[in-house]
Amino acid sequence: MSGPSTGWEIVVGLEVHCELQTKTKLFCACPNAFGDEPNTNVCPVCLGLPGSLPVLNEQAVELAMRIGAALHCEVRSSSFHRKNYFYPDMPKDYQISQYDQPINVGGYLELPDGSRVGIVRAHIEEDTGKTSHRGESGRIHSADYALVDYNRSGVPLVEIVTEPDIRSAAQARAFVAELRGVLVAAEASDARMEEGSLRIDANVSVRAEGTEQLGTRCEIKNLNSLRSLGLAIEHEAARQVAVIDAGGRVVQETRHWDEQGGRTVPLRSKEEAFDYRYFPEPDLVPLDPDADWKARAAAGVGMLPAERRARLAALVGSPTSQQTDQLQAAVDQGLDDLVVAAVEAGAPAGLALVRAVNELAVDLVAARALDPGSFAALLQLEESGALSPTQAKTVLATLRDAGGGDPGAIARSKGFEALAEATLEGVVRDVVDAHPDEWARYLAGDDKLAGFFTGQVMKATSGKANGKAVAGALRRLRG
Amino acid sequence: MSAREIARAVRAGERSARGVVEESLAAIAERDGEVHAFLLVTGDEARSAADAIDAAVADGRDPGPLAGVPVALKDNLCTKGIPTTCASRILEGWRPPYDATVVTRLRRAGAVVVGKTNLDEFAMGSSTENSCAGPTRHPADPSRVPGGSSGGSAAAVAAGFVPLALGSDTGGSVRQPAALCGTVGVKPTYGAVSRYGLVAFASSLDQIGPLAASVEDAALLLEVIAGHDPLDSTSIAQAAPEVTASLDVGVAGLRVGVCDELVEGTAPDVVARVQQAADALVDAGAHVTRVSVPEMRYGLSAYYLIAPAEASSNLARYDGVRYGLRVPASDVAAMNVATRTAGFGPEVKRRIMLGTYALSAGYYDAYYAKAQRVRTLLIEAFSRAYEQVDVLLGATAPTTAFPIGERVDDPMAMYMSDVCTIPSNLAGHPAISVPFGTGDDGLPVGVQVLAPALEEARMFQAAAAIERAAPAPGSGTK
Ligand SMILES: [Zn+2]
C-alpha cells in the first residue's frame, strides 16, 4: 500500500512529545536519567504519595522557553492544570499539564525545502511511568501481571502541537527530522526516538484535492520511528480514502499503529474519549517569567539547522541542487562546523563539502573530531593537483582515524608523492613521441585526444600523475 | 500546665521531658478508651524522644521552644515510619517514608509526638463520626460529638491529654471542633503553614492549624510551624508571623466589626456569647460596630463545589496499585473499582461523586468556574469590610456540640455546621476560635475572630483580649 490515489490530498497535524534533558524531574529532585534500574529514581513526589506536593523545575521552564524561541513562538505567562484519568503508571491518577494557558503559542518551523509548518503551541507537562505486562504471551489482555517502573514518572516533557499544515508522509518525516535538529541545537532534548525521548502522534485526514474543508481526522498513536510515521500516515490515508470510496464515512477515533501488521487499528472512538475534567492545579502558582529570563532562554538556543545550512550555502556561493543536498547532509551529520573551519583555514568550500559528506560520514564520531587545519591542508593538496582524488581520499581516511596530521607526510609514506614537474614533462614527451598520429590530430584541434594522452601518462606512471598537471604539460607542449 | 510553662520548666531543668510525657501517656491510658481521641498512641517513640530532650538539657544544649511538650497530630499528617490512615480503610497499612514539614519543625522545636488523632475520613465531616475506626466522643459529654474533622485533636486537648495538637482546616475543621470542645483553634492565612505532608483534601483550601488550651499556647505553636517551605509552592515567602508579641498589646482603638452573617442563623445562646465578647472588647477599648458581608451567604454553596471537585482529583491516587488497600479483581480497572468501593466510606464517596460531576464536561462552567467567581466576589467583599474594621467577630459554629448520630443521615444539616468558618477558607484569610463561656446546655461556645491575610498578629491581639474577658467555666449567660 502507498499513499492515497490521485485526486485526494493528505492533511496531517502532529503532536510531538519530547523529554527535556534536565538534571532533575519536573516537580522533584529525582535524577532525570534513562536506563537505570526500575524504581530507583523515585521519591514521594514522583510516586504521588499522599501529602506530597510538586515544585516546578526552573531548568525545565528554561528549556521549554528555548524550544519556544527556536520555533518562533510567543513565550507567555502560563499556568498548570490537572488532567484526570485513571492509569496505573500515572501515580496521582492525574497528569499535571498546561491546558488553556500554555507557555509557548503560535510559531512555525521552516523545513529545508522552504515549506513552513505552523506551531499551535508547545507546552510543559509531566511524563508517566512505564508499564510492562508479564506472562506467557506477552500480550496485554492475557498477561499474568504487570510491572510498573516509575523512573520516568515526572520527567519533564514539552508537547509540540502543529497546525494541520503537512501534506505528505515525506513532509511529516522531514518535519520531525528538522524538529530533532532544532531540539538538539537548543540543547533542550536529546530527541532520540528509539529511547522514547521523542514520541509522535499524527492526526491524519484526507480531502478531495482542491477543497478547503478538512476531513474527519483520526489520531494515530505509537509512532516511534520516522519510518513508522511515514508508513502509518500513508496507510491511514489510504484506509480513509477506501472508506469514502466505498460510500462510508470516516469516524473520528484514536488508532494505534501496528508495526508488525503494517496497519492502523482502532483504540477508542470519540464517543469513548475520556472526560479529563481539567481544572487549575491548586498546588502550583502561575508561571510568569520576566523579560530577562525569556531573553536568557532565547540566548541559550544554539545555531539552528536552517542557520547552519544558510552558512554553508553562503560559503559555497550559489549551490547546485546536488550541493543543496550535500549541505543538508553535512548539517544533519553535524559536519558543518568542520567544513566551515576548514574553509576558514583555506580549503575550497565545494571540495570540503563533498569530501565531508561522502568520505568523512563513514565515521561521524571521528569526523567531528578531525582537526580542520589538517583537513584543509589535504584539500589544498588535492585542489592543486599534488594529490589525485583517489590519493586524497586514502590520505583523508588516515587523517580521520588519527584525528589529524600532516597530509603531505602521510601521502609520502603511502608512496603518493606527486611526480616532480620535470619528471612528468619527460613522461608526457615520451608518450607524445610514441603516438605521432594522435599528436598530429591533437595539434590540429581535436581536443578529445587530451583524454587519450592523459590516460597513457597515467598508465606509464601507475596513476601517480595528477590529471591537472598532465593537462598543463600537454598544453605547454602544444605551445 | 501550659505548653509555655512545660517548655520553660524543661529547658530550665526543673522538669524532665520524660516525666511530662509519662503524665500525658498516663492520662491517655486512663481516659482515651472512652473519648477515643487517638487512633494510635506512639508511646515508645515519645519516650525515646523525651529522653533525647532530657539528654540535650543535661548537655547544656537548647532543645527548642517546645522542649518536652507533648503534641498530638491529626492522622492526616505524614509521620515517617508511623501509620498515617486519614481514618480510612483505603490507607490500611501505609507508613509514609517521610515527615510532614510541620512534623519536622515540631521535632526540631523539641515537641514530643505522643500519637495520631481521629478525624472524619480524609477530613470530610464536622463531627468525627465519619471515621473507619468509629467516632470520637466529646470529653465533657460522651453522648455528643467533639465536632470535626479535627475532632480527635480538639478532644485530646480538651481532655487534658496534651497541651497542644495540630489539625487541618479546609472549611472549619480546626475552629469548629475547637469551639465545640472549648479549646483555641487557629486557621492561619493560606500559605502561612506548609502543606507538605498534609494528605490533601481540597488543596486550595487546606491549612494546618494549632489547637491549644490557651491563645498563648496556640500562638507559640503557630510560630513553630509557620514560615516559608520550599517544598510547598503555595507557601508564602516570608518567615513565621511573630504573634506571641501581640498578645499583651490590648485592643485600645482596634476597630471590631460584629459580622451579621456570622451570627444570623446561629442559636440564641451562641449569639448571646458573641455579643458578650463584643461588649468585653468595648470595655477593653475597642471600637465595635456592626458590619455585613452579604457574599458570605454564598460561601457554603461555593465551598461544596470547590472542595469536592479538588477532592475528587486528590483522592484518585487511592487506586490499589501502589500502597494501602488492594481488593484483587480480574483486571486493573475492576481492581480500582473494588478497592475504592471497599476502601472509602459513604461521605467520601458522596464528595468524590459531587466533585467529579462539578468538573465534568458541560458542567464545569455552571459549577466549578462559577464557584470560583463567587470566591473572587467574596474576597472583594472582605476587602471592603476591612476598609471599615480591623477584624471581624462572629460565632465559630451555629450550635454547641450536638448528639452523636443526630446529623449523620442529614448531610445538609451537617454541612451547615461549617457555615461560619467556610468564608475564611474561601478567602485564604486567617481566623481563630476562642472559648467564651458555655451555651444553655453547659457545653462550650467559641467566638471567632477573622482578620485579613497575613494579619495574624492583629487577630491574636483581639483573641487574647477575648480570652482575658471570657466567663469562668460553668457561669451562665443569664
Ligand atoms: Zn521524585
Short mmCIF file of C-alpha atoms in Angstrom, two decimals, chain A residues 27-262:
data_model
loop_
_atom_site.label_atom_id
_atom_site.label_comp_id
_atom_site.label_asym_id
_atom_site.label_seq_id
_atom_site.Cartn_x
_atom_site.Cartn_y
_atom_site.Cartn_z
CA PHE A 27 8.43 18.53 40.12
CA CYS A 28 11.02 16.84 42.36
CA ALA A 29 14.76 16.44 42.83
CA CYS A 30 14.99 12.88 41.43
CA PRO A 31 17.52 12.43 38.60
CA ASN A 32 16.10 12.55 35.08
CA ALA A 33 18.00 9.56 33.73
CA PHE A 34 17.27 6.88 31.14
CA GLY A 35 18.06 3.22 31.57
CA ASP A 36 18.56 2.94 35.35
CA GLU A 37 17.30 0.04 37.47
CA PRO A 38 13.48 0.27 37.73
CA ASN A 39 12.08 2.40 40.57
CA THR A 40 15.44 3.73 41.73
CA ASN A 41 14.92 7.36 40.70
CA VAL A 42 11.76 7.93 42.73
CA CYS A 43 10.61 9.91 45.75
CA PRO A 44 7.28 10.75 47.48
CA VAL A 45 6.53 13.45 44.88
CA CYS A 46 7.02 11.45 41.67
CA LEU A 47 5.38 8.42 43.30
CA GLY A 48 2.41 10.66 44.09
CA LEU A 49 2.45 9.61 47.74
CA PRO A 50 -0.25 11.17 49.94
CA GLY A 51 0.80 14.59 51.22
CA SER A 52 3.49 15.19 48.60
CA LEU A 53 3.48 18.41 46.57
CA PRO A 54 5.03 19.45 43.26
CA VAL A 55 7.69 22.16 42.98
CA LEU A 56 8.34 23.37 39.44
CA ASN A 57 11.83 22.79 38.00
CA GLU A 58 13.36 26.06 36.80
CA GLN A 59 15.61 24.39 34.27
CA ALA A 60 12.62 22.68 32.64
CA VAL A 61 10.92 26.05 32.23
CA GLU A 62 14.07 27.50 30.69
CA LEU A 63 14.40 24.62 28.20
CA ALA A 64 10.71 24.92 27.30
CA MET A 65 11.22 28.63 26.63
CA ARG A 66 14.25 27.80 24.47
CA ILE A 67 12.08 25.49 22.40
CA GLY A 68 9.53 28.28 22.09
CA ALA A 69 12.19 30.72 20.94
CA ALA A 70 13.62 28.23 18.44
CA LEU A 71 10.15 27.65 16.97
CA HIS A 72 9.43 31.39 16.73
CA CYS A 73 6.65 31.12 19.33
CA GLU A 74 5.37 33.81 21.62
CA VAL A 75 6.58 32.90 25.13
CA ARG A 76 3.82 33.79 27.58
CA SER A 77 2.72 33.71 31.18
CA SER A 78 1.21 30.30 31.74
CA SER A 79 -0.41 28.02 34.27
CA PHE A 80 -0.85 24.34 35.02
CA HIS A 81 -3.97 22.18 35.05
CA ARG A 82 -4.74 18.68 36.17
CA LYS A 83 -5.76 16.17 33.51
CA ASN A 84 -7.70 13.49 35.39
CA TYR A 85 -7.83 9.85 34.32
CA PHE A 86 -7.01 6.52 35.90
CA TYR A 87 -3.93 4.70 34.72
CA PRO A 88 -1.61 2.52 36.80
CA ASP A 89 1.58 4.11 35.51
CA MET A 90 0.33 7.57 36.45
CA PRO A 91 0.85 7.69 40.23
CA LYS A 92 -1.54 10.52 41.11
CA ASP A 93 -4.11 9.34 38.56
CA TYR A 94 -3.91 12.80 37.11
CA GLN A 95 -1.27 14.40 34.93
CA ILE A 96 -0.04 17.93 35.60
CA SER A 97 -0.07 19.66 32.24
CA GLN A 98 -0.59 23.06 30.70
CA TYR A 99 -4.05 23.46 29.27
CA ASP A 100 -5.59 26.79 28.20
CA GLN A 101 -2.55 28.87 29.09
CA PRO A 102 0.50 27.17 27.52
CA ILE A 103 3.94 28.71 27.82
CA ASN A 104 4.58 28.84 24.03
CA VAL A 105 1.99 29.69 21.36
CA GLY A 106 1.88 30.47 17.66
CA GLY A 107 5.20 29.68 15.97
CA TYR A 108 6.45 27.85 12.91
CA LEU A 109 9.20 25.58 11.70
CA GLU A 110 10.70 26.07 8.24
CA LEU A 111 11.75 22.86 6.51
CA PRO A 112 14.81 22.50 4.24
CA ASP A 113 12.58 22.62 1.15
CA GLY A 114 11.36 26.05 2.23
CA SER A 115 7.87 24.94 3.35
CA ARG A 116 6.62 26.14 6.73
CA VAL A 117 4.66 24.16 9.30
CA GLY A 118 2.74 26.25 11.82
CA ILE A 119 3.14 25.53 15.55
CA VAL A 120 -0.07 25.91 17.55
CA ARG A 121 1.55 25.53 20.96
CA ALA A 122 4.45 23.92 22.82
CA HIS A 123 3.51 23.32 26.45
CA ILE A 124 5.06 21.75 29.54
CA GLU A 125 3.73 18.56 31.13
CA GLU A 126 4.95 15.59 33.17
CA ASP A 127 5.66 12.13 31.80
CA THR A 128 4.10 8.93 33.19
CA GLY A 129 5.79 5.76 34.39
CA LYS A 130 6.12 2.71 32.19
CA THR A 131 4.06 -0.46 32.45
CA SER A 132 5.30 -3.82 31.23
CA HIS A 133 2.89 -6.71 31.00
CA ARG A 134 4.27 -10.08 32.00
CA GLY A 135 3.08 -13.55 31.24
CA GLU A 136 3.12 -16.39 28.73
CA SER A 137 2.02 -14.46 25.67
CA GLY A 138 3.49 -11.05 26.37
CA ARG A 139 0.16 -9.52 25.36
CA ILE A 140 -1.78 -7.05 27.46
CA HIS A 141 -5.05 -8.97 27.61
CA SER A 142 -3.61 -12.31 28.58
CA ALA A 143 -0.83 -11.02 30.83
CA ASP A 144 -0.47 -12.69 34.22
CA TYR A 145 0.63 -9.47 35.87
CA ALA A 146 2.11 -6.09 35.12
CA LEU A 147 5.14 -4.27 36.47
CA VAL A 148 5.38 -0.52 36.65
CA ASP A 149 8.62 1.46 36.58
CA TYR A 150 8.17 4.99 37.91
CA ASN A 151 11.66 6.22 36.97
CA ARG A 152 10.09 8.09 34.05
CA SER A 153 7.22 9.39 36.17
CA GLY A 154 7.53 13.15 36.41
CA VAL A 155 10.17 13.51 33.72
CA PRO A 156 9.59 16.89 32.04
CA LEU A 157 8.03 16.89 28.59
CA VAL A 158 7.25 19.57 26.09
CA GLU A 159 4.35 18.70 23.82
CA ILE A 160 4.61 20.46 20.46
CA VAL A 161 1.35 20.67 18.51
CA THR A 162 1.46 21.64 14.83
CA GLU A 163 -1.17 23.16 12.61
CA PRO A 164 -2.62 20.71 10.06
CA ASP A 165 -0.13 22.08 7.53
CA ILE A 166 1.57 18.86 6.50
CA ARG A 167 0.56 17.42 3.13
CA SER A 168 2.50 14.18 2.75
CA ALA A 169 4.21 11.42 4.66
CA ALA A 170 7.55 12.68 3.34
CA GLN A 171 6.87 16.17 4.65
CA ALA A 172 5.88 14.75 8.04
CA ARG A 173 9.19 12.91 8.20
CA ALA A 174 11.07 16.00 7.10
CA PHE A 175 9.30 18.00 9.81
CA VAL A 176 10.29 15.56 12.54
CA ALA A 177 13.86 15.34 11.25
CA GLU A 178 14.13 19.12 11.25
CA LEU A 179 12.48 19.38 14.67
CA ARG A 180 15.02 16.92 16.08
CA GLY A 181 17.78 19.16 14.79
CA VAL A 182 16.14 22.16 16.42
CA LEU A 183 15.71 20.39 19.78
CA VAL A 184 19.31 19.25 19.77
CA ALA A 185 20.52 22.72 18.75
CA ALA A 186 18.55 24.22 21.63
CA GLU A 187 20.10 21.59 23.94
CA ALA A 188 16.57 21.06 25.16
CA SER A 189 16.27 17.35 24.38
CA ASP A 190 18.41 14.57 23.00
CA ALA A 191 15.37 13.82 20.82
CA ARG A 192 16.06 10.10 20.50
CA MET A 193 13.04 8.32 19.08
CA GLU A 194 14.49 4.89 19.78
CA GLU A 195 14.81 5.72 23.51
CA GLY A 196 11.40 7.31 23.61
CA SER A 197 12.64 10.81 24.31
CA LEU A 198 10.78 11.90 21.16
CA ARG A 199 7.30 10.40 20.65
CA ILE A 200 4.84 11.25 17.94
CA ASP A 201 1.09 11.10 17.43
CA ALA A 202 -0.27 12.02 14.00
CA ASN A 203 -3.70 13.46 13.20
CA VAL A 204 -4.48 12.31 9.68
CA SER A 205 -7.38 13.20 7.40
CA VAL A 206 -7.98 13.26 3.66
CA ARG A 207 -9.94 15.57 1.39
CA ALA A 208 -10.62 15.86 -2.31
CA GLU A 209 -7.88 17.84 -3.98
CA GLY A 210 -8.81 21.47 -4.39
CA THR A 211 -11.30 21.53 -1.50
CA GLU A 212 -10.80 23.58 1.64
CA GLN A 213 -12.96 21.76 4.18
CA LEU A 214 -10.92 19.46 6.42
CA GLY A 215 -11.95 15.82 6.52
CA THR A 216 -12.68 13.88 9.71
CA ARG A 217 -9.38 13.06 11.35
CA CYS A 218 -8.04 10.05 13.15
CA GLU A 219 -5.27 10.27 15.67
CA ILE A 220 -2.58 7.62 15.31
CA LYS A 221 -0.56 6.78 18.40
CA ASN A 222 2.63 4.84 18.95
CA LEU A 223 4.81 6.20 16.16
CA ASN A 224 8.31 5.62 17.42
CA SER A 225 10.43 5.99 14.30
CA LEU A 226 10.48 8.15 11.20
CA ARG A 227 9.78 5.01 9.22
CA SER A 228 6.65 4.19 11.26
CA LEU A 229 5.50 7.78 10.97
CA GLY A 230 5.72 7.73 7.17
CA LEU A 231 4.17 4.29 6.77
CA ALA A 232 1.36 4.96 9.23
CA ILE A 233 0.34 8.19 7.51
CA GLU A 234 0.31 6.53 4.10
CA HIS A 235 -1.66 3.52 5.31
CA GLU A 236 -4.13 5.60 7.28
CA ALA A 237 -4.75 7.99 4.39
CA ALA A 238 -5.29 5.08 2.03
CA ARG A 239 -7.67 3.47 4.52
CA GLN A 240 -9.71 6.64 4.81
CA VAL A 241 -9.90 7.04 1.03
CA ALA A 242 -11.05 3.43 0.75
CA VAL A 243 -13.76 4.07 3.37
CA ILE A 244 -15.01 7.13 1.50
CA ASP A 245 -14.76 5.44 -1.91
CA ALA A 246 -16.90 2.61 -0.57
CA GLY A 247 -19.57 5.15 0.37
CA GLY A 248 -18.73 5.17 4.09
CA ARG A 249 -17.81 7.92 6.50
CA VAL A 250 -14.55 8.25 8.38
CA VAL A 251 -15.22 8.04 12.12
CA GLN A 252 -13.21 10.29 14.42
CA GLU A 253 -11.24 7.94 16.60
CA THR A 254 -7.87 7.17 18.10
CA ARG A 255 -5.98 4.45 16.27
CA HIS A 256 -2.87 2.52 17.08
CA TRP A 257 -0.07 1.83 14.58
CA ASP A 258 0.51 -1.89 14.43
CA GLU A 259 4.12 -2.06 13.27
CA GLN A 260 4.12 -5.81 12.60
CA GLY A 261 0.78 -5.85 10.86
CA GLY A 262 1.63 -2.70 8.92
#
